[in-house]
Tab-separated table of C-alpha atoms in Angstrom:
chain	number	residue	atom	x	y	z
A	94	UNK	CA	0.000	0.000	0.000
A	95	UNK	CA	2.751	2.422	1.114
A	96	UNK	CA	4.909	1.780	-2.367
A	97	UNK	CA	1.655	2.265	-4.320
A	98	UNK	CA	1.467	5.562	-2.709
A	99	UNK	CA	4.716	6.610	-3.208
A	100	UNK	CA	4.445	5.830	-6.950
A	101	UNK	CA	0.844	7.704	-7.441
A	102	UNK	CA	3.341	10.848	-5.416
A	103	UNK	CA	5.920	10.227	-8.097
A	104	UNK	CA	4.621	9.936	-11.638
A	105	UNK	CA	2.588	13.419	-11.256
A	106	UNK	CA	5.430	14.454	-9.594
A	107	UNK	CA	8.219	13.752	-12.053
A	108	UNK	CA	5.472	15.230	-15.111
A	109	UNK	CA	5.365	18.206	-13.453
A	110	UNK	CA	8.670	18.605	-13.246
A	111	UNK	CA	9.925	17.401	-16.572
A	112	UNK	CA	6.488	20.418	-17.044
A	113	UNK	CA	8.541	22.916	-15.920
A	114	UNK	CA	11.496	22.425	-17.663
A	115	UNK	CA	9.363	22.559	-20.607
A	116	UNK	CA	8.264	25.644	-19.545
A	117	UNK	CA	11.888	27.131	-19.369
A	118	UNK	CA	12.459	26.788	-23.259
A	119	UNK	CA	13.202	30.664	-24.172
A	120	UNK	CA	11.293	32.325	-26.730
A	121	UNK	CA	12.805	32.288	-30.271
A	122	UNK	CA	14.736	35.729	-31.363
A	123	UNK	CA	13.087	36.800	-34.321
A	124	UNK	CA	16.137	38.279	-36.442
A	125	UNK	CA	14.319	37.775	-39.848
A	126	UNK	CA	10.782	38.818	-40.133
A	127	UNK	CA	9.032	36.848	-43.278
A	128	UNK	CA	6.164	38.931	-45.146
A	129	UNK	CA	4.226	35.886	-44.448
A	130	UNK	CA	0.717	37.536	-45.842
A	131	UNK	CA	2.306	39.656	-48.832
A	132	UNK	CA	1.443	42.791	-47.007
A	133	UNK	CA	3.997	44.782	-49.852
A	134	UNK	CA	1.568	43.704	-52.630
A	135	UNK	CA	-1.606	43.762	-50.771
A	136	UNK	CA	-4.041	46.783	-49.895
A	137	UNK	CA	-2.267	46.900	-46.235
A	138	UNK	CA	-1.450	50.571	-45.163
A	139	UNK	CA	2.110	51.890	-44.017
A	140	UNK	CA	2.245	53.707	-40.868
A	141	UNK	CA	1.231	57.168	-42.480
A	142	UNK	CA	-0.669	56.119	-45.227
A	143	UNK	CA	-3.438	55.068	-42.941
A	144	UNK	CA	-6.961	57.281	-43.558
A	145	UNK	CA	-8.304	58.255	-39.943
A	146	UNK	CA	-10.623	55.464	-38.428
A	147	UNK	CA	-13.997	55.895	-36.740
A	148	UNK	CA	-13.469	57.155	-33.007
A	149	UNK	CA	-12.279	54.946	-30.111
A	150	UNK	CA	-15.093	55.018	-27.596
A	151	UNK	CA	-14.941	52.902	-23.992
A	152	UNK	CA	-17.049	50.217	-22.679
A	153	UNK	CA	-16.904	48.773	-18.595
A	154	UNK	CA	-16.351	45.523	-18.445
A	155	UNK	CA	-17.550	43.253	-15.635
A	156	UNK	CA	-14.270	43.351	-13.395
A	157	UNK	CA	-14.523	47.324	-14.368
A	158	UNK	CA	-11.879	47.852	-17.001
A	159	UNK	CA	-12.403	49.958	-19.272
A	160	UNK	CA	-12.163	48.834	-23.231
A	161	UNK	CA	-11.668	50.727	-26.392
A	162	UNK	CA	-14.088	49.970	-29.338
A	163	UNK	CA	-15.493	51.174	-32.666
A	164	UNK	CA	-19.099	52.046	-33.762
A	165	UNK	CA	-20.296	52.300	-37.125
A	166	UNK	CA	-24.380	53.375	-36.488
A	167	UNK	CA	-26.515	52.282	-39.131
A	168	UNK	CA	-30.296	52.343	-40.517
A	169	UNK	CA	-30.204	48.556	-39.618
A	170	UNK	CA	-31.399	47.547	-36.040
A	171	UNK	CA	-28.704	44.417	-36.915
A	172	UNK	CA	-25.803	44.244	-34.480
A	173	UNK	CA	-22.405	42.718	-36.442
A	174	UNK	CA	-20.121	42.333	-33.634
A	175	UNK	CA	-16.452	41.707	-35.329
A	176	UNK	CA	-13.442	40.919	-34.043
A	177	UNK	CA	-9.924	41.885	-35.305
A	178	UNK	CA	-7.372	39.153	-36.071
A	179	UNK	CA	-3.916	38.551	-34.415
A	180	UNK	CA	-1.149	41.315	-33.541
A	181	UNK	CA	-3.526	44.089	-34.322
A	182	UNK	CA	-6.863	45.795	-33.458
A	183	UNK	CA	-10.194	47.262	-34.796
A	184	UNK	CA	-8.759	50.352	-37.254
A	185	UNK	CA	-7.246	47.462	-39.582
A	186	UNK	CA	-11.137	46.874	-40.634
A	187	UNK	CA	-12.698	50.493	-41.119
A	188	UNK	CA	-13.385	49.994	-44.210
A	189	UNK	CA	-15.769	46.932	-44.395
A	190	UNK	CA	-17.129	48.644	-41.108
A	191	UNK	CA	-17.560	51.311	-43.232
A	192	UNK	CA	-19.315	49.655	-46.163
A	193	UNK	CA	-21.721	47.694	-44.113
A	194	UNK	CA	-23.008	50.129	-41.740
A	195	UNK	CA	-23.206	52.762	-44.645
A	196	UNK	CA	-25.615	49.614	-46.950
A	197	UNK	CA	-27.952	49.868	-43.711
A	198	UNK	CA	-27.129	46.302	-43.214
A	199	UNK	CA	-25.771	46.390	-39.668
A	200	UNK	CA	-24.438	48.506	-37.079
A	201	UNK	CA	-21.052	47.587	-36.709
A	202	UNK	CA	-19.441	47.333	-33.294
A	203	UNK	CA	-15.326	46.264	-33.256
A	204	UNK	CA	-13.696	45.810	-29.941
A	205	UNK	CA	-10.056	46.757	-29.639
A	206	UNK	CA	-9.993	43.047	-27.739
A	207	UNK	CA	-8.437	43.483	-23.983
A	208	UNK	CA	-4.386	42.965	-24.521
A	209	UNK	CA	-4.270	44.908	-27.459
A	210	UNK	CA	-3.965	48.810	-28.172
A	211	UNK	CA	-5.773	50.530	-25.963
A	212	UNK	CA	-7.826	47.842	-24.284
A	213	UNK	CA	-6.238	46.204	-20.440
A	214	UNK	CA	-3.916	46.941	-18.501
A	215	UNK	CA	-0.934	44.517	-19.855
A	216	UNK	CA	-0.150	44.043	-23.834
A	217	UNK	CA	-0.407	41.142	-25.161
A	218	UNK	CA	-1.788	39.544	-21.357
A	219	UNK	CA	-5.538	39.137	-19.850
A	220	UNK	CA	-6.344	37.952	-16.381
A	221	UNK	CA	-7.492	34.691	-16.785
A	222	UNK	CA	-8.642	32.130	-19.657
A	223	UNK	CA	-12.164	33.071	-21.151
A	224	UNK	CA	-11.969	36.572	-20.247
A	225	UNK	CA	-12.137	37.691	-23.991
A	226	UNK	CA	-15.722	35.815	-23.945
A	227	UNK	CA	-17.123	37.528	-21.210
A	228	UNK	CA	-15.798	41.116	-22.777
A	229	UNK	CA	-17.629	40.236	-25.543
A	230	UNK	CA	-20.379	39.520	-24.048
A	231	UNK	CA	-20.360	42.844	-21.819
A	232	UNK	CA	-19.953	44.674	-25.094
A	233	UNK	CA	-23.055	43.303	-26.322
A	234	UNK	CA	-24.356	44.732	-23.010
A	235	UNK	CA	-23.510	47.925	-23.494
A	236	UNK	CA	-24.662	48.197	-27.289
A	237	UNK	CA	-28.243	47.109	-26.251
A	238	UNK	CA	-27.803	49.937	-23.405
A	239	UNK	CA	-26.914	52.402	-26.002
A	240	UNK	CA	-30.180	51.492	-27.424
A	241	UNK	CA	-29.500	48.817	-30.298
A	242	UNK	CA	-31.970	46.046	-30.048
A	243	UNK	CA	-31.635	43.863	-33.249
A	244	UNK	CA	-30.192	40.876	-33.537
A	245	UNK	CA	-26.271	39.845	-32.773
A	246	UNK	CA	-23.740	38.338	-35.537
A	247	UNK	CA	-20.805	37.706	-34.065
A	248	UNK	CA	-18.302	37.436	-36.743
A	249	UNK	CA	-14.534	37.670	-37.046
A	250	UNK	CA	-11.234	37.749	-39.577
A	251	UNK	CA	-8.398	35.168	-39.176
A	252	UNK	CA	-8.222	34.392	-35.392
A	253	UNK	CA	-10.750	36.683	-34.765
A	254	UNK	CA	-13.200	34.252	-36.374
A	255	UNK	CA	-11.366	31.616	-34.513
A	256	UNK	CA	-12.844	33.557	-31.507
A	257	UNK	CA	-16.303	33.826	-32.991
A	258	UNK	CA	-16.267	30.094	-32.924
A	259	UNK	CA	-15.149	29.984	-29.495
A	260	UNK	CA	-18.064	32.518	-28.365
A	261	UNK	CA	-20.458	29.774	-29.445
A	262	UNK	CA	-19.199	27.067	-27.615
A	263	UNK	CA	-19.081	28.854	-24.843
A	264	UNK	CA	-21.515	30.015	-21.772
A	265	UNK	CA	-22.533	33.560	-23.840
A	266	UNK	CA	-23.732	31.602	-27.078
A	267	UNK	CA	-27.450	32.571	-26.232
A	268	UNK	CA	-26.497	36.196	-27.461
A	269	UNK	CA	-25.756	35.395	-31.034
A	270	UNK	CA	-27.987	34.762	-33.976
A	271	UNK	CA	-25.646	34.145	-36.468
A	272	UNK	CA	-22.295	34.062	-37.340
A	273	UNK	CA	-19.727	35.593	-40.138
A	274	UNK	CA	-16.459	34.367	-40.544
A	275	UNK	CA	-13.801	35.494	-42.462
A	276	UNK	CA	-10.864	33.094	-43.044
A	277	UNK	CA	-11.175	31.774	-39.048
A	278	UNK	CA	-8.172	30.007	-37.848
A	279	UNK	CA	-8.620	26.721	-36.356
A	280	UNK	CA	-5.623	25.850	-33.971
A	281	UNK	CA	-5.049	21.877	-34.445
A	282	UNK	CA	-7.294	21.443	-36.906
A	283	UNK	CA	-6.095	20.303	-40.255
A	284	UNK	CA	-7.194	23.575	-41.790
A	285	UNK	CA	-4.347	25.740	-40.817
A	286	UNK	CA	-1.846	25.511	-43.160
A	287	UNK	CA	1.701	24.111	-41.941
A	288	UNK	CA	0.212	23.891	-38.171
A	289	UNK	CA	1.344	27.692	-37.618
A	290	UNK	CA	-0.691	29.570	-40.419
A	291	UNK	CA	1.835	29.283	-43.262
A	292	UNK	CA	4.688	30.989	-41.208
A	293	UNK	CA	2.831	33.920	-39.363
A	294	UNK	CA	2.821	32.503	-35.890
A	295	UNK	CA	6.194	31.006	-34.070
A	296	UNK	CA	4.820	29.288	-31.069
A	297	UNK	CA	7.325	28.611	-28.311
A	298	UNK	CA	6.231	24.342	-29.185
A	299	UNK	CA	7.964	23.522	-25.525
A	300	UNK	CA	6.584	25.801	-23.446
A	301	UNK	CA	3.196	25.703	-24.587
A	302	UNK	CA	3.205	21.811	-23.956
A	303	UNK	CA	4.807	22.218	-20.683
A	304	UNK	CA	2.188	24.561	-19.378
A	305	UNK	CA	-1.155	22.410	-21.160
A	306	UNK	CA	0.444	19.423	-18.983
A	307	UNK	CA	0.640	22.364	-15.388
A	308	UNK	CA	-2.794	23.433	-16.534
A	309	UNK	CA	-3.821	19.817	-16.870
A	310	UNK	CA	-2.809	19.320	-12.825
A	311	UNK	CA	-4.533	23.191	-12.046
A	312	UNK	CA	-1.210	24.743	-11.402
A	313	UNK	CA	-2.229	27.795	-13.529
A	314	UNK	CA	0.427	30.798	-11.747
A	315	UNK	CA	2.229	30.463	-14.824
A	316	UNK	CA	-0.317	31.186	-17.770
A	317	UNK	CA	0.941	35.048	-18.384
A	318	UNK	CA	4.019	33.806	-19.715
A	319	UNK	CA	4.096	34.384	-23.463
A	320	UNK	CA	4.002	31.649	-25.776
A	321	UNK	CA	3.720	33.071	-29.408
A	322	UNK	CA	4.644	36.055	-31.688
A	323	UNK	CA	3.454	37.355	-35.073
A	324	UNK	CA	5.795	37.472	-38.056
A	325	UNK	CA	4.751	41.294	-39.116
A	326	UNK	CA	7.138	42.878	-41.453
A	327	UNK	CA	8.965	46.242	-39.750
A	328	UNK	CA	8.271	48.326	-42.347
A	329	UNK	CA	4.369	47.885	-41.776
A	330	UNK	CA	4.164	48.549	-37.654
A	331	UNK	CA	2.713	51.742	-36.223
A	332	UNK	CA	3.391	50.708	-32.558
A	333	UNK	CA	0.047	49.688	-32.001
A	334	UNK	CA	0.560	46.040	-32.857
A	335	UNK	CA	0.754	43.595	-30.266
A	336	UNK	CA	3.447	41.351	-31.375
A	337	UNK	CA	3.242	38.330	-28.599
A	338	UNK	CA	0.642	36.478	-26.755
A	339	UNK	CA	0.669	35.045	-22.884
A	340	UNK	CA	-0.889	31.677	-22.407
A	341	UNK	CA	-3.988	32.508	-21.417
A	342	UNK	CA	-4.563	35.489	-24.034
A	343	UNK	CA	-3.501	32.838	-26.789
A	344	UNK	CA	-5.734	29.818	-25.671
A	345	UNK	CA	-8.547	32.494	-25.358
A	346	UNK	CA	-8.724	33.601	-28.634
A	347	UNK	CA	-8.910	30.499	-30.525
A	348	UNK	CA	-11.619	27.468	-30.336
A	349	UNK	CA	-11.341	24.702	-27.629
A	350	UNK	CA	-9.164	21.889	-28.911
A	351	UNK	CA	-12.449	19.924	-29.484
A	352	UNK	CA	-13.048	22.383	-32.058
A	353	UNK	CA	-15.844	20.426	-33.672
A	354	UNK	CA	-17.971	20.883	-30.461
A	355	UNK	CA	-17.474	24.945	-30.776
A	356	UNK	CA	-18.430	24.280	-34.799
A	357	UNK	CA	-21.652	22.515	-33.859
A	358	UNK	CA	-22.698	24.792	-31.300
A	359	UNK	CA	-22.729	27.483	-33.884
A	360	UNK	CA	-25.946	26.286	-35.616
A	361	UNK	CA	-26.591	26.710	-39.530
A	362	UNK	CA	-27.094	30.381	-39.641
A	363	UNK	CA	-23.427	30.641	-40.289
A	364	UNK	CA	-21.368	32.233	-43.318
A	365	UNK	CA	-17.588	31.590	-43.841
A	366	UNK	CA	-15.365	33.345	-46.523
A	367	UNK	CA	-11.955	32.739	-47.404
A	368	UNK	CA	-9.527	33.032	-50.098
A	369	UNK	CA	-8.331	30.299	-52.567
A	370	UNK	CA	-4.543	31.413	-51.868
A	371	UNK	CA	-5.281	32.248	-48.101
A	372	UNK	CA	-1.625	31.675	-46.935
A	373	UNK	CA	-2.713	31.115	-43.085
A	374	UNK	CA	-6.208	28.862	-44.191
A	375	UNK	CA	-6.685	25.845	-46.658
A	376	UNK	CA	-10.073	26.526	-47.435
A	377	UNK	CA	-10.659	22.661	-48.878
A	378	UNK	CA	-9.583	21.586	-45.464
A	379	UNK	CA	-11.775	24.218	-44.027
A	380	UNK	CA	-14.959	22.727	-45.718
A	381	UNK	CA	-13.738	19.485	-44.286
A	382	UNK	CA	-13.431	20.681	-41.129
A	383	UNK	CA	-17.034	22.007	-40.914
A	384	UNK	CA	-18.169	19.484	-42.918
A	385	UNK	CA	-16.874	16.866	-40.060
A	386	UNK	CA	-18.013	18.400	-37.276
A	387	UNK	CA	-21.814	18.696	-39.034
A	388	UNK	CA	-22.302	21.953	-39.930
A	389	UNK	CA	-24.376	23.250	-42.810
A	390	UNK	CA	-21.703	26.320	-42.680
A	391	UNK	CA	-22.188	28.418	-46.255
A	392	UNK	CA	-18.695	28.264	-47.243
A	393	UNK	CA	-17.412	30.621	-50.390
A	394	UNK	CA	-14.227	30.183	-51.714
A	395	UNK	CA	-13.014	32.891	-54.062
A	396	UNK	CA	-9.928	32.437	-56.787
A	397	UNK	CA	-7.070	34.173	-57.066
A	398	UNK	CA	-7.426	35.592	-53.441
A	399	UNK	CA	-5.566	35.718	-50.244
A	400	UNK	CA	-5.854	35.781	-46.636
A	401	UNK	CA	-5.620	40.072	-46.720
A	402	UNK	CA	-7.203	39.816	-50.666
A	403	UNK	CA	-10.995	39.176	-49.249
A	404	UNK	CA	-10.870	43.094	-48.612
A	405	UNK	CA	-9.088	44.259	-52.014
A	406	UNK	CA	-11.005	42.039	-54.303
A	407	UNK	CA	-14.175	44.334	-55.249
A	408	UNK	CA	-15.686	40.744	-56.233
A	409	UNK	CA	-14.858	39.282	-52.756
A	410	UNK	CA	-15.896	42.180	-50.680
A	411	UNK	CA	-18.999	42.574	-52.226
A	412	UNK	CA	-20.152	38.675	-51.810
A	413	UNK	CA	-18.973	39.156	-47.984
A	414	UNK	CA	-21.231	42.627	-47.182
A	415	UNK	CA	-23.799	40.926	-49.513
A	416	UNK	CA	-24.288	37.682	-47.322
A	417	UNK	CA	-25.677	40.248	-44.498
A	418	UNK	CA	-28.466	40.881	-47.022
C-alpha cells in the first residue's frame, strides 16, 4: 500500500517537473521577419498612409476595465459584432465597417480586444482564460444599453473568427444569432496551413506543452508567460501592434481543442469566406473541417485571393457585405 502511494506521489510528480522544464524553453529571437501575408503587394497601409478610423469610444467591463471599441451606427437595427485578427486591433477593418453600416445592413461594433492597443492593462496579457468571452459579451451589453436592439452576428477575420467560434461554444452563445467568418483560424485542426498559419505565428512548441500538462494538474500561476509572436514585417508597424501572446490570451482567442464541439454549437445560420490562396487557411480543409463536425456552414471560396485579398477584391468584398443581405 505504502509503495503504491509513493508511486501515485511520483509519476505526477516527475510530469510536473519534466512540465517545468518545458516551460523554461526561451522564446525564439526573431532576427528575420518573413512577409508571411504579402502585405507589400496587398491593400495593407504603411504607418502614415493610414486614412483616420472611426473614433475609439470605452465600454466597462464586468471586473470594471475599461475597453476601447469602434461604432459604425446604421439604418439597420442588426448588431455585427467583429473581431480583429492577431497582432492588431479594430482600425485594420474600417473599411468593411464602413461599407456595411453605410448599406444599412448592420451597425457595426469592433472591440479593440483586452491585450491589445488601448484595451487592459498589460499588452499582449488578460487575467485569466475566457476573459475575452465575457468582454464580448459585456460589449453586447452595453450596445443594447446604447439602445441597439436587433439581432447579434458575431463574426470575425483570421483568429478573430477563430474567436467567434469559441463565443459559441461557450456560456454567452445565447447572445448570437448568427455568425460571419472570415478566413477563421482553427488551432489543431487540419485547416491551418503548416500547423502555424503558413509561417505567421512562431509558437514557443515547448513551453506551450509544458504549461497544457501544469494546466492539466490546475497549477495555472504560470499562464501570463508568453508563448507566441506574429511574423509582421517592420516596415508595416505603427506601434500599435501587439506582437506576442501570454498563455492565457492565446488559448482564449482560438476554439477549444475539441473544435468540432465549438463548430456545432454554432448552428446553420453561419457564413464563412476565405480566399483560394489564403496563406494562413486551406479553405478545402476548411470545408472538411465544418463538414466533419456537421455543420451546414455556407462556405465561399473565391480564386485568385488571399488571406488580406478578401478586402481588395471588389468581387470578394462585395459577396462578404452581400451575405448580411
Amino acid at each position: 500500500m505504502v509503495k503504491f502511494l509513493l508511486v501515485a506521489i511520483a509519476i505526477p510528480s516527475a510530469v510536473i517537473a519534466v512540465a517545468l522544464l518545458l516551460v523554461m524553453t526561451p522564446m525564439e529571437h526573431l532576427s528575420t521577419v518573413e512577409d508571411v501575408f504579402g502585405f507589400e503587394n496587398s491593400g495593407e497601409k504603411k504607418p502614415g498612409e493610414v486614412s483616420s478610423p472611426a473614433t475609439i469610444h470605452r465600454y466597462v467591463a464586468r471586473d470594471g476595465e475599461q475597453l476601447a471599441y469602434r461604432v459604425y451606427p446604421s439604418s439597420s437595427s442588426r448588431i455585427l459584432l467583429f473581431v480583429h485578427g492577431s497582432s492588431y486591433h479594430s482600425a485594420a477593418y474600417d473599411g468593411l465597417a464602413k461599407s456595411i453600416s453605410e448599406a444599412g445592413l448592420a451597425t457595426v461594433y469592433m472591440p479593440n480586444l483586452r491585450g491589445h492597443y488601448l484595451s487592459g492593462a498589460r499588452r499582449g496579457d488578460i487575467d485569466h482564460m475566457g476573459q475575452l468571452e465575457s468582454d464580448l459579451a459585456d460589449l453586447i451589453a452595453h450596445a443594447r444599453s446604447e439602445g441597439d436592439t436587433g439581432e447579434i452576428i458575431v463574426g470575425g477575420h483570421s483568429s478573430g473568427g477563430g474567436l467567434a467560434i469559441r463565443f459559441a461554444g461557450g456560456e454567452h452563445s445565447a447572445l448570437a444569432s448568427g455568425y460571419w467568418l472570415l478566413a477563421p483560424v482553427i488551432p489543431g485542426a487540419p485547416s491551418v496551413r503548416d500547423g502555424d498559419a503558413g509561417g505567421w505565428a512562431v509558437v514557443n512548441n515547448g513551453r506551450l506543452a509544458g504549461l497544457l500538462m501544469l494546466n492539466a494538474f490546475g497549477i495555472t500561476g504560470l499562464n501570463g508567460l508568453p508563448v507566441i509572436q506574429f511574423n509582421k514585417p517592420v516596415v508595416f508597424r505603427d506601434g500599435s501592434e501587439t506582437l506576442s501572446y501570454s498563455f492565457r490570451l492565446n488559448q482564449s482567442y482560438h476554439p477549444r481543442y475539441n473544435y468540432e464541439q465549438d463548430i456545432q454549437a454554432m448552428g446553420d445560420r453561419v457564413e464563412v469566406f476565405v480566399g483560394e490562396h489564403d496563406e494562413a487557411v486551406d479553405p478545402e480543409m476548411l470545408k472538411i473541417v465544418f463538414t466533419d463536425a456537421g455543420s451546414k456552414a455556407n462556405i465561399h471560396v473565391f480564386a485568385n485571393v488571399n488571406h488580406f485579398g478578401i478586402f481588395d477584391s471588389q468581387a470578394a468584398r462585395q459577396s462578404i457585405v452581400d451575405a448580411l443581405r
